[in-house]
mmCIF file of C-alpha atoms and ligand atoms in Angstrom:
data_model
loop_
_atom_site.group_PDB
_atom_site.id
_atom_site.type_symbol
_atom_site.label_atom_id
_atom_site.label_comp_id
_atom_site.label_asym_id
_atom_site.label_seq_id
_atom_site.Cartn_x
_atom_site.Cartn_y
_atom_site.Cartn_z
ATOM 1 C CA MET A 1 -19.937 11.481 -7.102
ATOM 2 C CA THR A 2 -19.894 7.756 -6.488
ATOM 3 C CA LEU A 3 -17.030 6.110 -4.617
ATOM 4 C CA THR A 4 -15.597 4.565 -7.803
ATOM 5 C CA GLN A 5 -15.762 7.953 -9.588
ATOM 6 C CA MET A 6 -13.743 9.428 -6.745
ATOM 7 C CA ALA A 7 -11.259 6.554 -6.977
ATOM 8 C CA VAL A 8 -10.811 7.093 -10.720
ATOM 9 C CA ASP A 9 -10.413 10.841 -10.255
ATOM 10 C CA ILE A 10 -7.580 10.198 -7.792
ATOM 11 C CA LEU A 11 -5.950 7.573 -10.031
ATOM 12 C CA THR A 12 -5.983 9.937 -13.026
ATOM 13 C CA THR A 13 -4.519 12.880 -11.087
ATOM 14 C CA SER A 14 -0.796 13.081 -11.836
ATOM 15 C CA ASP A 15 0.329 15.773 -9.392
ATOM 16 C CA PRO A 16 1.197 13.827 -6.224
ATOM 17 C CA HIS A 17 0.211 16.596 -3.811
ATOM 18 C CA LEU A 18 -3.145 17.134 -5.519
ATOM 19 C CA LYS A 19 -3.626 13.362 -5.594
ATOM 20 C CA VAL A 20 -3.225 13.009 -1.825
ATOM 21 C CA LEU A 21 -5.316 16.133 -1.207
ATOM 22 C CA LYS A 22 -8.170 14.598 -3.193
ATOM 23 C CA SER A 23 -7.620 11.282 -1.447
ATOM 24 C CA LYS A 24 -7.970 12.925 1.985
ATOM 25 C CA ASP A 25 -10.986 14.970 0.885
ATOM 26 C CA TYR A 26 -12.833 12.046 -0.718
ATOM 27 C CA SER A 27 -12.171 9.724 2.197
ATOM 28 C CA ASP A 28 -13.579 12.382 4.573
ATOM 29 C CA ARG A 29 -16.626 12.667 2.307
ATOM 30 C CA TRP A 30 -17.083 8.896 2.312
ATOM 31 C CA PHE A 31 -16.982 8.631 6.100
ATOM 32 C CA ALA A 32 -19.229 11.691 6.511
ATOM 33 C CA SER A 33 -21.773 10.098 4.184
ATOM 34 C CA ASN A 34 -21.678 6.923 6.278
ATOM 35 C CA MET A 35 -22.897 8.938 9.255
ATOM 36 C CA SER A 36 -25.721 10.532 7.293
ATOM 37 C CA ASP A 37 -28.708 8.735 5.785
ATOM 38 C CA GLN A 38 -27.441 9.579 2.299
ATOM 39 C CA ARG A 39 -24.668 7.060 1.894
ATOM 40 C CA LEU A 40 -22.564 7.590 -1.236
ATOM 41 C CA GLU A 41 -23.052 4.920 -3.849
ATOM 42 C CA ILE A 42 -20.216 2.635 -4.936
ATOM 43 C CA GLY A 43 -20.993 2.916 -8.662
ATOM 44 C CA ASN A 44 -18.927 1.005 -11.200
ATOM 45 C CA THR A 45 -16.582 3.463 -12.920
ATOM 46 C CA LYS A 46 -13.627 1.592 -14.394
ATOM 47 C CA PRO A 47 -10.092 2.544 -13.324
ATOM 48 C CA PRO A 48 -7.250 3.210 -15.813
ATOM 49 C CA SER A 49 -4.722 0.388 -16.292
ATOM 50 C CA GLN A 50 -2.045 2.584 -14.677
ATOM 51 C CA PRO A 51 -2.350 5.614 -12.410
ATOM 52 C CA SER A 52 -1.193 9.020 -13.671
ATOM 53 C CA ARG A 53 2.280 10.002 -12.541
ATOM 54 C CA PRO A 54 4.120 13.342 -12.441
ATOM 55 C CA LYS A 55 7.109 14.109 -14.716
ATOM 56 C CA ASN A 56 9.371 13.778 -11.678
ATOM 57 C CA PRO A 57 10.573 11.523 -10.136
ATOM 58 C CA LEU A 58 12.241 9.853 -13.061
ATOM 59 C CA LEU A 59 11.207 6.182 -12.954
ATOM 60 C CA LEU A 60 14.050 3.687 -13.368
ATOM 61 C CA PRO A 61 14.123 -0.110 -13.536
ATOM 62 C CA PRO A 62 15.232 -1.448 -10.125
ATOM 63 C CA ARG A 63 18.619 -2.590 -11.485
ATOM 64 C CA ASN A 64 19.437 0.986 -12.579
ATOM 65 C CA MET A 65 18.607 2.545 -9.221
ATOM 66 C CA PRO A 66 21.673 4.095 -7.556
ATOM 67 C CA LYS A 67 22.973 2.050 -4.609
ATOM 68 C CA ARG A 68 22.278 3.684 -1.263
ATOM 69 C CA LYS A 69 24.438 3.870 1.842
ATOM 70 C CA TYR A 70 22.198 4.633 4.775
ATOM 71 C CA GLY A 71 25.047 5.759 7.006
ATOM 72 C CA THR A 72 25.114 9.133 5.247
ATOM 73 C CA GLU A 73 22.607 12.003 5.113
ATOM 74 C CA LYS A 74 22.324 11.493 1.340
ATOM 75 C CA GLY A 75 21.548 7.821 1.857
ATOM 76 C CA ARG A 76 18.883 8.575 4.442
ATOM 77 C CA ILE A 77 17.252 11.078 2.080
ATOM 78 C CA ALA A 78 17.258 8.402 -0.646
ATOM 79 C CA LEU A 79 15.633 5.954 1.778
ATOM 80 C CA LEU A 80 12.855 8.389 2.755
ATOM 81 C CA HIS A 81 12.362 9.244 -0.917
ATOM 82 C CA ALA A 82 11.934 5.556 -1.723
ATOM 83 C CA ILE A 83 9.401 5.139 1.098
ATOM 84 C CA ALA A 84 7.496 8.250 -0.061
ATOM 85 C CA HIS A 85 7.298 6.676 -3.522
ATOM 86 C CA ILE A 86 5.930 3.458 -2.002
ATOM 87 C CA GLU A 87 3.318 5.441 -0.043
ATOM 88 C CA LEU A 88 2.178 7.323 -3.151
ATOM 89 C CA ASN A 89 1.783 4.024 -4.988
ATOM 90 C CA ALA A 90 -0.089 2.650 -1.993
ATOM 91 C CA VAL A 91 -2.588 5.543 -2.227
ATOM 92 C CA ASP A 92 -3.268 4.498 -5.815
ATOM 93 C CA LEU A 93 -3.321 0.789 -5.000
ATOM 94 C CA HIS A 94 -6.017 1.177 -2.357
ATOM 95 C CA TRP A 95 -8.225 3.346 -4.592
ATOM 96 C CA ASP A 96 -7.562 0.952 -7.458
ATOM 97 C CA ILE A 97 -8.811 -2.101 -5.537
ATOM 98 C CA ILE A 98 -11.984 -0.141 -4.704
ATOM 99 C CA ALA A 99 -12.756 0.629 -8.356
ATOM 100 C CA ARG A 100 -11.197 -2.411 -10.061
ATOM 101 C CA PHE A 101 -13.339 -5.072 -8.384
ATOM 102 C CA ALA A 102 -16.511 -3.026 -7.834
ATOM 103 C CA ASP A 103 -18.565 -5.499 -9.860
ATOM 104 C CA VAL A 104 -18.046 -8.099 -7.115
ATOM 105 C CA GLU A 105 -20.690 -7.719 -4.419
ATOM 106 C CA MET A 106 -18.897 -6.851 -1.155
ATOM 107 C CA PRO A 107 -20.121 -5.648 2.263
ATOM 108 C CA ASN A 108 -19.827 -1.940 3.083
ATOM 109 C CA GLY A 109 -17.080 -2.676 5.583
ATOM 110 C CA TYR A 110 -14.858 -3.742 2.705
ATOM 111 C CA TYR A 111 -15.059 -0.252 1.192
ATOM 112 C CA ASP A 112 -14.650 1.432 4.581
ATOM 113 C CA ASP A 113 -11.416 -0.480 5.141
ATOM 114 C CA TRP A 114 -9.783 0.484 1.835
ATOM 115 C CA VAL A 115 -10.916 4.090 2.037
ATOM 116 C CA LYS A 116 -9.373 4.242 5.514
ATOM 117 C CA ALA A 117 -6.166 2.637 4.235
ATOM 118 C CA ALA A 118 -5.979 5.136 1.342
ATOM 119 C CA GLN A 119 -6.569 8.008 3.763
ATOM 120 C CA GLU A 120 -3.701 6.779 5.947
ATOM 121 C CA GLU A 121 -1.336 6.301 2.973
ATOM 122 C CA SER A 122 -2.084 9.876 1.925
ATOM 123 C CA LYS A 123 -1.059 11.063 5.382
ATOM 124 C CA HIS A 124 2.090 8.882 5.251
ATOM 125 C CA PHE A 125 3.081 10.424 1.925
ATOM 126 C CA SER A 126 2.553 13.996 3.212
ATOM 127 C CA LEU A 127 4.516 13.311 6.409
ATOM 128 C CA LEU A 128 7.429 11.856 4.436
ATOM 129 C CA CYS A 129 7.379 14.861 2.085
ATOM 130 C CA GLU A 130 7.681 17.078 5.159
ATOM 131 C CA ARG A 131 10.649 15.047 6.392
ATOM 132 C CA LEU A 132 12.335 15.234 2.969
ATOM 133 C CA GLU A 133 11.810 19.001 2.879
ATOM 134 C CA ALA A 134 13.234 19.370 6.382
ATOM 135 C CA MET A 135 16.342 17.597 5.049
ATOM 136 C CA GLY A 136 16.614 19.919 2.035
ATOM 137 C CA SER A 137 15.052 17.574 -0.510
ATOM 138 C CA TYR A 138 11.569 16.868 -1.889
ATOM 139 C CA TYR A 139 9.596 14.103 -3.574
ATOM 140 C CA GLY A 140 10.646 14.079 -7.235
ATOM 141 C CA ASP A 141 14.218 15.164 -6.508
ATOM 142 C CA LEU A 142 15.642 11.623 -6.946
ATOM 143 C CA PRO A 143 14.864 8.747 -9.300
ATOM 144 C CA ALA A 144 12.322 6.175 -8.117
ATOM 145 C CA HIS A 145 11.480 2.534 -8.697
ATOM 146 C CA ALA A 146 9.582 1.920 -11.972
ATOM 147 C CA GLY A 147 8.235 -1.556 -11.170
ATOM 148 C CA MET A 148 5.839 -0.510 -8.454
ATOM 149 C CA TRP A 149 2.663 -1.018 -10.463
ATOM 150 C CA SER A 150 3.563 -4.405 -11.981
ATOM 151 C CA SER A 151 1.884 -6.484 -9.252
ATOM 152 C CA ALA A 152 -1.269 -4.439 -9.703
ATOM 153 C CA GLU A 153 -1.282 -5.054 -13.448
ATOM 154 C CA GLU A 154 -0.631 -8.772 -13.094
ATOM 155 C CA THR A 155 -3.531 -9.140 -10.665
ATOM 156 C CA SER A 156 -5.899 -6.721 -12.393
ATOM 157 C CA GLU A 157 -8.336 -9.529 -13.183
ATOM 158 C CA ASP A 158 -7.795 -11.639 -10.099
ATOM 159 C CA PHE A 159 -9.397 -10.266 -6.962
ATOM 160 C CA LEU A 160 -7.972 -12.929 -4.633
ATOM 161 C CA GLY A 161 -4.591 -12.547 -6.341
ATOM 162 C CA ARG A 162 -4.628 -8.802 -5.711
ATOM 163 C CA LEU A 163 -5.445 -9.289 -2.019
ATOM 164 C CA ALA A 164 -2.776 -11.975 -1.651
ATOM 165 C CA ILE A 165 0.014 -10.004 -3.339
ATOM 166 C CA VAL A 166 -0.534 -6.362 -2.428
ATOM 167 C CA PRO A 167 -1.520 -6.252 1.241
ATOM 168 C CA MET A 168 -0.539 -9.782 2.294
ATOM 169 C CA VAL A 169 2.885 -9.977 0.599
ATOM 170 C CA LEU A 170 4.067 -6.450 -0.228
ATOM 171 C CA GLU A 171 2.610 -4.516 2.691
ATOM 172 C CA ALA A 172 3.478 -7.400 5.055
ATOM 173 C CA ARG A 173 7.086 -7.032 3.860
ATOM 174 C CA GLY A 174 6.890 -3.445 5.078
ATOM 175 C CA LEU A 175 6.222 -4.793 8.582
ATOM 176 C CA ASP A 176 9.413 -6.885 8.346
ATOM 177 C CA VAL A 177 11.700 -4.008 7.350
ATOM 178 C CA THR A 178 10.300 -0.928 9.112
ATOM 179 C CA PRO A 179 11.757 -1.626 12.611
ATOM 180 C CA GLY A 180 15.278 -1.576 11.093
ATOM 181 C CA MET A 181 14.556 1.786 9.461
ATOM 182 C CA ILE A 182 13.272 3.205 12.734
ATOM 183 C CA LYS A 183 16.527 2.135 14.420
ATOM 184 C CA LEU A 184 18.541 3.902 11.723
ATOM 185 C CA PHE A 185 16.909 7.237 12.562
ATOM 186 C CA GLU A 186 16.976 6.582 16.318
ATOM 187 C CA LYS A 187 20.743 6.224 16.051
ATOM 188 C CA ILE A 188 21.098 9.779 14.781
ATOM 189 C CA ASN A 189 18.419 11.164 17.160
ATOM 190 C CA ASP A 190 16.129 12.240 14.335
ATOM 191 C CA ASN A 191 13.004 12.111 16.487
ATOM 192 C CA GLU A 192 10.622 13.582 13.928
ATOM 193 C CA THR A 193 11.463 10.898 11.353
ATOM 194 C CA VAL A 194 11.262 8.220 14.062
ATOM 195 C CA LYS A 195 7.754 9.438 14.977
ATOM 196 C CA THR A 196 6.677 9.399 11.316
ATOM 197 C CA LEU A 197 7.998 5.879 10.754
ATOM 198 C CA GLU A 198 6.430 4.618 13.987
ATOM 199 C CA LEU A 199 3.044 5.944 12.891
ATOM 200 C CA ILE A 200 3.437 4.307 9.468
ATOM 201 C CA TYR A 201 4.471 1.034 11.130
ATOM 202 C CA ALA A 202 1.412 1.033 13.412
ATOM 203 C CA GLU A 203 -1.060 1.857 10.636
ATOM 204 C CA GLU A 204 0.410 -0.601 8.123
ATOM 205 C CA VAL A 205 -0.510 -3.484 10.445
ATOM 206 C CA GLY A 206 -4.105 -2.445 9.806
ATOM 207 C CA HIS A 207 -3.698 -2.541 6.020
ATOM 208 C CA VAL A 208 -2.253 -6.038 6.094
ATOM 209 C CA ALA A 209 -5.110 -7.042 8.407
ATOM 210 C CA PHE A 210 -7.687 -5.656 5.947
ATOM 211 C CA GLY A 211 -6.067 -7.739 3.218
ATOM 212 C CA SER A 212 -6.142 -10.887 5.312
ATOM 213 C CA LYS A 213 -9.722 -10.260 6.465
ATOM 214 C CA TRP A 214 -11.159 -9.865 2.950
ATOM 215 C CA PHE A 215 -8.980 -12.626 1.524
ATOM 216 C CA HIS A 216 -10.412 -15.030 4.115
ATOM 217 C CA PHE A 217 -13.907 -13.652 3.518
ATOM 218 C CA LEU A 218 -13.735 -14.379 -0.231
ATOM 219 C CA CYS A 219 -12.164 -17.813 0.278
ATOM 220 C CA GLY A 220 -15.035 -18.606 2.634
ATOM 221 C CA ARG A 221 -17.581 -17.414 0.087
ATOM 222 C CA HIS A 222 -16.119 -19.806 -2.511
ATOM 223 C CA ASN A 223 -15.497 -22.595 -0.021
ATOM 224 C CA LYS A 224 -11.742 -22.594 -0.631
ATOM 225 C CA ASP A 225 -8.908 -23.316 1.799
ATOM 226 C CA PRO A 226 -7.239 -19.877 2.345
ATOM 227 C CA LYS A 227 -3.769 -21.262 3.023
ATOM 228 C CA ILE A 228 -3.663 -23.406 -0.123
ATOM 229 C CA VAL A 229 -5.069 -20.608 -2.273
ATOM 230 C CA PHE A 230 -2.551 -18.145 -0.834
ATOM 231 C CA HIS A 231 0.385 -20.436 -1.659
ATOM 232 C CA GLU A 232 -0.898 -20.932 -5.212
ATOM 233 C CA LEU A 233 -1.385 -17.211 -5.802
ATOM 234 C CA VAL A 234 2.023 -16.229 -4.431
ATOM 235 C CA ASN A 235 3.653 -18.838 -6.683
ATOM 236 C CA LYS A 236 1.691 -17.553 -9.641
ATOM 237 C CA TYR A 237 2.117 -13.804 -9.252
ATOM 238 C CA PHE A 238 5.066 -13.080 -6.997
ATOM 239 C CA LYS A 239 8.243 -13.200 -9.087
ATOM 240 C CA SER A 240 10.752 -12.857 -6.256
ATOM 241 C CA SER A 241 10.622 -15.126 -3.252
ATOM 242 C CA LEU A 242 9.464 -14.527 0.282
ATOM 243 C CA LYS A 243 12.634 -13.967 2.265
ATOM 244 C CA PRO A 244 13.139 -14.160 6.007
ATOM 245 C CA PRO A 245 13.640 -12.577 8.474
ATOM 246 C CA PHE A 246 9.907 -12.123 8.962
ATOM 247 C CA ASN A 247 8.204 -10.065 11.627
ATOM 248 C CA ASP A 248 6.196 -13.039 12.871
ATOM 249 C CA GLU A 249 4.616 -11.111 15.735
ATOM 250 C CA LYS A 250 3.272 -8.199 13.640
ATOM 251 C CA ARG A 251 2.253 -10.561 10.844
ATOM 252 C CA ALA A 252 0.250 -12.579 13.374
ATOM 253 C CA GLU A 253 -1.299 -9.375 14.691
ATOM 254 C CA ALA A 254 -2.329 -8.619 11.090
ATOM 255 C CA GLY A 255 -3.947 -12.043 10.673
ATOM 256 C CA ILE A 256 -1.254 -13.755 8.611
ATOM 257 C CA PRO A 257 -0.468 -17.147 10.169
ATOM 258 C CA LEU A 258 3.050 -18.585 10.123
ATOM 259 C CA ASP A 259 2.074 -21.416 7.786
ATOM 260 C CA PHE A 260 0.978 -18.930 5.114
ATOM 261 C CA TYR A 261 4.542 -17.792 4.410
ATOM 262 C CA TRP A 262 7.157 -20.036 6.053
ATOM 263 C CA PRO A 263 6.473 -23.108 3.820
ATOM 264 C CA ILE A 264 6.943 -20.997 0.655
ATOM 265 C CA ALA A 265 9.894 -18.910 1.899
ATOM 266 C CA ILE A 266 13.437 -19.430 0.709
ATOM 267 C CA SER A 267 15.992 -19.977 3.431
HETATM 268 FE FE1 FE2 B 1 1.689 3.600 4.236
HETATM 269 FE FE1 FE2 B 2 -0.329 0.493 3.614
#
């Protein structure tokens, strides 16, 4: 199998547990092939416009999602369920960027980065499923956000747009909000969930950094000013606005300078 065939196989698998199993297996195969002299080929198999999804969870428009109160056990389950849903979408998003833009010549390191990110998202999803099960729930038990794939669809023909919106806006937002979630579980001494969220937090910095790295790489290739292009793309594709508070320190660690987001943020 080529790397893009693997990506498409994952995207068209609807069962979430089988999807992440394949994702872990294929990423292992990719990295094993890197060590051998028979490197897997990238190929150019086209991804579907949307990934396959299971019957449950029921997908609802954001405005119809039940309001959550995180002070209760039920609210915390809803929060972990929402994060699990984000992680599952992230698995698909990383495999999608691999297959979607495979006709653009990119260095091998580009593929290594997104395979690694997909491998980590798969682990995040499994860990969150374990936490949900420990709390008497499971992924699919509650409704989930239906709009998760819209940014991917809007940027399906715009490589720089995809890099700007998915890792550099959406995943960067994760860096802003995760410390607050960790505190929530620290307060109730749920150490296992704290450990899971801390791992996710640490690894997500890497995903944002991959986005920033390849965004800058492509801007350099086309002799474009990354900051100006980033502002244009966020205005074009990102319907809501960038809202502080921002995690300036982690964003900087991930290669997103202050002047990328502060000038286009609403106060
Ligand atoms: Fe993740
Ligand atoms: Fe991520």
